[in-house]
Amino acid sequence: AVHFLVADHARHARWPHSLAMLILARRAAVSACLLAAAHWRPPLPALARPDKDGIFSDCSGSCVSSQDDRPAVWDNPWVAEQALPSAMERLRRVIELKLQGKVVEQDERYLRAEFASRGPLGDAVDDAEFFFTPDDVLVQFRAARRGDAPDFGANRKRLERARIALGWEKVEVLRNRRRALVVVESPFDSFGPATY
């Protein structure tokens, strides 16, 4: 009977140790998952570089573009009246030094940057693309938040800060002409945003 008690006591003595190890392993797994979730970034979006004519894809979700003419996402393109290499370098410096962005891709006429930010919904990454039109002074752009989460106007404000820092003007674009005299243009015509 004594041998039985010793064996039974040894089995129960190991049990609290194995339970403690199980609890520690479970806590470590949960901690690792939470740490991974805290540092997770949405995958790099499938941003299609502009085609050979410099046309960006249309916006979806929280976005601003100089080429998508829907009023909620549209903004005027910019005028960069200087040589292309110096305009590109100035844009790069403003992105990196004044806006704390990171240029992730650049070629002769195209520049793509990322901006990390903290907001009310947590960490976010915004992508901005710029295209310098060949044989022209126009700068086209598109900026969007990854994952189509709302940006609360952050991209539009950031692009405006960049434009002001660069000293570039917006191109005045007249849209949606409403003719006062139905069949001919006149000085009484009005212009306004698209109506859809």
PDB file of C-alpha atoms in Angstrom:
ATOM      1  CA  ALA A   1       0.000   0.000   0.000  1.00  0.00           C
ATOM      2  CA  VAL A   2       2.919   2.355   0.702  1.00  0.00           C
ATOM      3  CA  HIS A   3       4.336   1.726  -2.788  1.00  0.00           C
ATOM      4  CA  PHE A   4       0.933   2.590  -4.265  1.00  0.00           C
ATOM      5  CA  LEU A   5       0.801   5.907  -2.295  1.00  0.00           C
ATOM      6  CA  VAL A   6       4.331   6.897  -3.393  1.00  0.00           C
ATOM      7  CA  ALA A   7       3.531   6.234  -7.087  1.00  0.00           C
ATOM      8  CA  ASP A   8       0.212   8.094  -6.819  1.00  0.00           C
ATOM      9  CA  HIS A   9       1.931  11.055  -5.110  1.00  0.00           C
ATOM     10  CA  ALA A  10       4.646  11.203  -7.832  1.00  0.00           C
ATOM     11  CA  ARG A  11       1.996  11.263 -10.583  1.00  0.00           C
ATOM     12  CA  HIS A  12       0.114  14.150  -8.891  1.00  0.00           C
ATOM     13  CA  ALA A  13       3.356  16.032  -8.168  1.00  0.00           C
ATOM     14  CA  ARG A  14       4.091  16.227 -11.937  1.00  0.00           C
ATOM     15  CA  TRP A  15       0.574  17.359 -12.767  1.00  0.00           C
ATOM     16  CA  PRO A  16       0.835  20.991 -11.473  1.00  0.00           C
ATOM     17  CA  HIS A  17       4.164  21.358 -13.341  1.00  0.00           C
ATOM     18  CA  SER A  18       2.666  20.213 -16.653  1.00  0.00           C
ATOM     19  CA  LEU A  19      -0.385  22.444 -16.108  1.00  0.00           C
ATOM     20  CA  ALA A  20       1.873  25.431 -15.505  1.00  0.00           C
ATOM     21  CA  MET A  21       3.816  24.647 -18.702  1.00  0.00           C
ATOM     22  CA  LEU A  22       0.565  24.369 -20.647  1.00  0.00           C
ATOM     23  CA  ILE A  23      -0.628  27.744 -19.334  1.00  0.00           C
ATOM     24  CA  LEU A  24       2.735  29.367 -20.148  1.00  0.00           C
ATOM     25  CA  ALA A  25       2.719  27.905 -23.665  1.00  0.00           C
ATOM     26  CA  ARG A  26      -0.813  29.144 -24.248  1.00  0.00           C
ATOM     27  CA  ARG A  27       0.047  32.651 -22.998  1.00  0.00           C
ATOM     28  CA  ALA A  28       3.130  32.726 -25.229  1.00  0.00           C
ATOM     29  CA  ALA A  29       1.040  31.746 -28.264  1.00  0.00           C
ATOM     30  CA  VAL A  30      -1.572  34.409 -27.525  1.00  0.00           C
ATOM     31  CA  SER A  31       1.156  37.028 -26.969  1.00  0.00           C
ATOM     32  CA  ALA A  32       2.817  36.112 -30.269  1.00  0.00           C
ATOM     33  CA  CYS A  33      -0.507  36.443 -32.105  1.00  0.00           C
ATOM     34  CA  LEU A  34      -1.212  39.834 -30.528  1.00  0.00           C
ATOM     35  CA  LEU A  35       2.293  41.061 -31.339  1.00  0.00           C
ATOM     36  CA  ALA A  36       1.950  39.928 -34.947  1.00  0.00           C
ATOM     37  CA  ALA A  37      -1.443  41.628 -35.223  1.00  0.00           C
ATOM     38  CA  ALA A  38      -0.035  44.869 -33.817  1.00  0.00           C
ATOM     39  CA  HIS A  39       2.717  44.963 -36.453  1.00  0.00           C
ATOM     40  CA  TRP A  40       0.601  43.723 -39.346  1.00  0.00           C
ATOM     41  CA  ARG A  41       0.338  46.045 -42.318  1.00  0.00           C
ATOM     42  CA  PRO A  42      -2.157  45.609 -45.114  1.00  0.00           C
ATOM     43  CA  PRO A  43      -0.511  44.019 -48.128  1.00  0.00           C
ATOM     44  CA  LEU A  44       0.894  46.288 -50.794  1.00  0.00           C
ATOM     45  CA  PRO A  45      -2.025  47.205 -53.015  1.00  0.00           C
ATOM     46  CA  ALA A  46      -2.076  46.165 -56.617  1.00  0.00           C
ATOM     47  CA  LEU A  47      -1.484  49.690 -57.843  1.00  0.00           C
ATOM     48  CA  ALA A  48      -1.325  49.583 -61.558  1.00  0.00           C
ATOM     49  CA  ARG A  49       1.293  52.010 -62.713  1.00  0.00           C
ATOM     50  CA  PRO A  50      -0.124  54.477 -65.176  1.00  0.00           C
ATOM     51  CA  ASP A  51      -0.311  53.143 -68.705  1.00  0.00           C
ATOM     52  CA  LYS A  52       1.931  54.519 -71.436  1.00  0.00           C
ATOM     53  CA  ASP A  53      -0.326  57.576 -71.705  1.00  0.00           C
ATOM     54  CA  GLY A  54      -0.070  58.284 -67.961  1.00  0.00           C
ATOM     55  CA  ILE A  55      -3.606  57.198 -67.016  1.00  0.00           C
ATOM     56  CA  PHE A  56      -4.098  55.960 -63.438  1.00  0.00           C
ATOM     57  CA  SER A  57      -6.806  53.501 -62.500  1.00  0.00           C
ATOM     58  CA  ASP A  58     -10.019  54.945 -61.067  1.00  0.00           C
ATOM     59  CA  CYS A  59     -10.370  55.451 -57.342  1.00  0.00           C
ATOM     60  CA  SER A  60     -12.114  53.048 -55.033  1.00  0.00           C
ATOM     61  CA  GLY A  61     -12.755  53.713 -51.383  1.00  0.00           C
ATOM     62  CA  SER A  62     -10.811  56.523 -49.735  1.00  0.00           C
ATOM     63  CA  CYS A  63      -8.840  58.131 -52.541  1.00  0.00           C
ATOM     64  CA  VAL A  64      -8.038  61.404 -54.309  1.00  0.00           C
ATOM     65  CA  SER A  65      -7.005  61.632 -57.959  1.00  0.00           C
ATOM     66  CA  SER A  66      -6.376  64.253 -60.604  1.00  0.00           C
ATOM     67  CA  GLN A  67      -7.781  61.900 -63.261  1.00  0.00           C
ATOM     68  CA  ASP A  68     -10.945  60.442 -61.722  1.00  0.00           C
ATOM     69  CA  ASP A  69     -13.560  63.129 -62.368  1.00  0.00           C
ATOM     70  CA  ARG A  70     -16.090  62.102 -59.725  1.00  0.00           C
ATOM     71  CA  PRO A  71     -16.511  65.104 -57.390  1.00  0.00           C
ATOM     72  CA  ALA A  72     -15.818  63.179 -54.179  1.00  0.00           C
ATOM     73  CA  VAL A  73     -12.369  62.036 -55.311  1.00  0.00           C
ATOM     74  CA  TRP A  74     -11.245  64.565 -57.926  1.00  0.00           C
ATOM     75  CA  ASP A  75      -8.657  67.314 -57.468  1.00  0.00           C
ATOM     76  CA  ASN A  76      -6.937  69.604 -59.965  1.00  0.00           C
ATOM     77  CA  PRO A  77      -3.632  68.448 -61.504  1.00  0.00           C
ATOM     78  CA  TRP A  78      -0.549  70.570 -60.798  1.00  0.00           C
ATOM     79  CA  VAL A  79       1.760  72.659 -62.972  1.00  0.00           C
ATOM     80  CA  ALA A  80       5.522  72.137 -62.534  1.00  0.00           C
ATOM     81  CA  GLU A  81       7.153  74.789 -64.710  1.00  0.00           C
ATOM     82  CA  GLN A  82      10.720  73.561 -64.422  1.00  0.00           C
ATOM     83  CA  ALA A  83      12.942  70.900 -65.909  1.00  0.00           C
ATOM     84  CA  LEU A  84      11.723  67.364 -65.247  1.00  0.00           C
ATOM     85  CA  PRO A  85      14.794  66.124 -63.277  1.00  0.00           C
ATOM     86  CA  SER A  86      14.749  69.098 -60.894  1.00  0.00           C
ATOM     87  CA  ALA A  87      10.940  68.914 -60.477  1.00  0.00           C
ATOM     88  CA  MET A  88      11.189  65.199 -59.663  1.00  0.00           C
ATOM     89  CA  GLU A  89      14.012  65.824 -57.167  1.00  0.00           C
ATOM     90  CA  ARG A  90      12.087  68.654 -55.472  1.00  0.00           C
ATOM     91  CA  LEU A  91       9.011  66.433 -55.160  1.00  0.00           C
ATOM     92  CA  ARG A  92      11.139  63.658 -53.683  1.00  0.00           C
ATOM     93  CA  ARG A  93      12.692  66.013 -51.103  1.00  0.00           C
ATOM     94  CA  VAL A  94       9.286  67.393 -50.052  1.00  0.00           C
ATOM     95  CA  ILE A  95       7.887  63.869 -49.666  1.00  0.00           C
ATOM     96  CA  GLU A  96      10.805  62.630 -47.576  1.00  0.00           C
ATOM     97  CA  LEU A  97      11.733  65.704 -45.543  1.00  0.00           C
ATOM     98  CA  LYS A  98       8.531  67.705 -45.053  1.00  0.00           C
ATOM     99  CA  LEU A  99       5.881  64.981 -45.200  1.00  0.00           C
ATOM    100  CA  GLN A 100       7.929  62.141 -43.615  1.00  0.00           C
ATOM    101  CA  GLY A 101       7.083  59.797 -46.483  1.00  0.00           C
ATOM    102  CA  LYS A 102       9.198  57.121 -48.096  1.00  0.00           C
ATOM    103  CA  VAL A 103       9.758  56.923 -51.855  1.00  0.00           C
ATOM    104  CA  VAL A 104       9.430  53.253 -52.816  1.00  0.00           C
ATOM    105  CA  GLU A 105       9.564  53.477 -56.595  1.00  0.00           C
ATOM    106  CA  GLN A 106      10.827  56.030 -59.074  1.00  0.00           C
ATOM    107  CA  ASP A 107      11.707  56.198 -62.733  1.00  0.00           C
ATOM    108  CA  GLU A 108      12.045  58.949 -65.319  1.00  0.00           C
ATOM    109  CA  ARG A 109       8.440  60.251 -65.052  1.00  0.00           C
ATOM    110  CA  TYR A 110       6.824  58.269 -62.223  1.00  0.00           C
ATOM    111  CA  LEU A 111       7.220  58.424 -58.442  1.00  0.00           C
ATOM    112  CA  ARG A 112       5.446  56.363 -55.814  1.00  0.00           C
ATOM    113  CA  ALA A 113       5.584  57.067 -52.071  1.00  0.00           C
ATOM    114  CA  GLU A 114       4.217  55.580 -48.850  1.00  0.00           C
ATOM    115  CA  PHE A 115       3.051  57.515 -45.818  1.00  0.00           C
ATOM    116  CA  ALA A 116       2.561  55.771 -42.460  1.00  0.00           C
ATOM    117  CA  SER A 117       0.224  57.452 -40.003  1.00  0.00           C
ATOM    118  CA  ARG A 118      -1.624  56.898 -36.762  1.00  0.00           C
ATOM    119  CA  GLY A 119      -5.270  57.782 -36.645  1.00  0.00           C
ATOM    120  CA  PRO A 120      -8.458  57.153 -34.701  1.00  0.00           C
ATOM    121  CA  LEU A 121      -8.734  53.699 -36.295  1.00  0.00           C
ATOM    122  CA  GLY A 122      -5.106  52.696 -35.627  1.00  0.00           C
ATOM    123  CA  ASP A 123      -2.065  52.606 -37.900  1.00  0.00           C
ATOM    124  CA  ALA A 124      -2.557  53.194 -41.610  1.00  0.00           C
ATOM    125  CA  VAL A 125      -0.463  53.325 -44.763  1.00  0.00           C
ATOM    126  CA  ASP A 126      -1.282  55.647 -47.647  1.00  0.00           C
ATOM    127  CA  ASP A 127       0.154  55.288 -51.139  1.00  0.00           C
ATOM    128  CA  ALA A 128       0.663  58.290 -53.415  1.00  0.00           C
ATOM    129  CA  GLU A 129       1.606  58.151 -57.082  1.00  0.00           C
ATOM    130  CA  PHE A 130       2.798  61.034 -59.252  1.00  0.00           C
ATOM    131  CA  PHE A 131       3.205  61.112 -63.022  1.00  0.00           C
ATOM    132  CA  PHE A 132       4.921  63.908 -64.955  1.00  0.00           C
ATOM    133  CA  THR A 133       3.179  64.177 -68.333  1.00  0.00           C
ATOM    134  CA  PRO A 134       5.575  63.907 -71.334  1.00  0.00           C
ATOM    135  CA  ASP A 135       6.136  67.144 -73.283  1.00  0.00           C
ATOM    136  CA  ASP A 136       4.003  69.091 -70.814  1.00  0.00           C
ATOM    137  CA  VAL A 137       4.212  70.730 -67.377  1.00  0.00           C
ATOM    138  CA  LEU A 138       1.317  68.755 -65.844  1.00  0.00           C
ATOM    139  CA  VAL A 139       1.759  66.578 -62.778  1.00  0.00           C
ATOM    140  CA  GLN A 140      -0.981  63.962 -62.382  1.00  0.00           C
ATOM    141  CA  PHE A 141      -1.442  62.188 -59.042  1.00  0.00           C
ATOM    142  CA  ARG A 142      -3.408  59.536 -57.210  1.00  0.00           C
ATOM    143  CA  ALA A 143      -3.343  58.874 -53.451  1.00  0.00           C
ATOM    144  CA  ALA A 144      -5.243  56.158 -51.590  1.00  0.00           C
ATOM    145  CA  ARG A 145      -5.352  54.480 -48.195  1.00  0.00           C
ATOM    146  CA  ARG A 146      -4.524  50.787 -48.223  1.00  0.00           C
ATOM    147  CA  GLY A 147      -7.436  48.496 -47.577  1.00  0.00           C
ATOM    148  CA  ASP A 148      -9.962  51.165 -48.607  1.00  0.00           C
ATOM    149  CA  ALA A 149     -10.331  52.306 -44.980  1.00  0.00           C
ATOM    150  CA  PRO A 150     -11.542  55.901 -44.551  1.00  0.00           C
ATOM    151  CA  ASP A 151      -8.746  58.470 -44.456  1.00  0.00           C
ATOM    152  CA  PHE A 152     -10.862  61.394 -43.157  1.00  0.00           C
ATOM    153  CA  GLY A 153      -9.328  63.690 -45.813  1.00  0.00           C
ATOM    154  CA  ALA A 154      -5.705  62.937 -44.883  1.00  0.00           C
ATOM    155  CA  ASN A 155      -4.574  62.235 -48.460  1.00  0.00           C
ATOM    156  CA  ARG A 156      -6.176  65.392 -49.874  1.00  0.00           C
ATOM    157  CA  LYS A 157      -4.604  67.520 -47.097  1.00  0.00           C
ATOM    158  CA  ARG A 158      -1.195  65.870 -47.558  1.00  0.00           C
ATOM    159  CA  LEU A 159      -1.234  66.466 -51.307  1.00  0.00           C
ATOM    160  CA  GLU A 160      -2.206  70.107 -50.780  1.00  0.00           C
ATOM    161  CA  ARG A 161       0.664  70.568 -48.269  1.00  0.00           C
ATOM    162  CA  ALA A 162       3.051  69.054 -50.839  1.00  0.00           C
ATOM    163  CA  ARG A 163       1.794  71.339 -53.622  1.00  0.00           C
ATOM    164  CA  ILE A 164       2.139  74.454 -51.444  1.00  0.00           C
ATOM    165  CA  ALA A 165       5.635  73.430 -50.275  1.00  0.00           C
ATOM    166  CA  LEU A 166       6.665  72.956 -53.912  1.00  0.00           C
ATOM    167  CA  GLY A 167       5.161  76.308 -54.933  1.00  0.00           C
ATOM    168  CA  TRP A 168       3.278  74.688 -57.811  1.00  0.00           C
ATOM    169  CA  GLU A 169      -0.067  75.939 -59.049  1.00  0.00           C
ATOM    170  CA  LYS A 170      -3.237  73.979 -59.666  1.00  0.00           C
ATOM    171  CA  VAL A 171      -4.485  73.737 -63.236  1.00  0.00           C
ATOM    172  CA  GLU A 172      -7.847  75.412 -63.473  1.00  0.00           C
ATOM    173  CA  VAL A 173     -10.194  72.913 -65.064  1.00  0.00           C
ATOM    174  CA  LEU A 174     -13.627  73.985 -66.240  1.00  0.00           C
ATOM    175  CA  ARG A 175     -16.094  71.166 -65.949  1.00  0.00           C
ATOM    176  CA  ASN A 176     -19.742  70.484 -66.640  1.00  0.00           C
ATOM    177  CA  ARG A 177     -20.680  73.483 -68.737  1.00  0.00           C
ATOM    178  CA  ARG A 178     -24.337  74.462 -68.373  1.00  0.00           C
ATOM    179  CA  ARG A 179     -25.425  76.446 -71.397  1.00  0.00           C
ATOM    180  CA  ALA A 180     -27.721  79.366 -70.758  1.00  0.00           C
ATOM    181  CA  LEU A 181     -28.672  79.471 -74.433  1.00  0.00           C
ATOM    182  CA  VAL A 182     -29.415  75.817 -75.053  1.00  0.00           C
ATOM    183  CA  VAL A 183     -27.612  75.249 -78.352  1.00  0.00           C
ATOM    184  CA  VAL A 184     -24.718  77.750 -78.335  1.00  0.00           C
ATOM    185  CA  GLU A 185     -22.005  78.814 -75.921  1.00  0.00           C
ATOM    186  CA  SER A 186     -22.427  82.236 -74.366  1.00  0.00           C
ATOM    187  CA  PRO A 187     -20.942  84.440 -71.645  1.00  0.00           C
ATOM    188  CA  PHE A 188     -23.957  83.502 -69.506  1.00  0.00           C
ATOM    189  CA  ASP A 189     -22.970  79.818 -69.300  1.00  0.00           C
ATOM    190  CA  SER A 190     -22.057  78.438 -65.867  1.00  0.00           C
ATOM    191  CA  PHE A 191     -19.623  75.745 -64.800  1.00  0.00           C
ATOM    192  CA  GLY A 192     -19.730  73.394 -61.879  1.00  0.00           C
ATOM    193  CA  PRO A 193     -18.777  70.010 -60.565  1.00  0.00           C
ATOM    194  CA  ALA A 194     -20.018  66.870 -62.235  1.00  0.00           C
ATOM    195  CA  THR A 195     -23.552  65.969 -61.200  1.00  0.00           C
ATOM    196  CA  TYR A 196     -23.452  62.205 -60.593  1.00  0.00           C
TER     197      TYR A 196
END
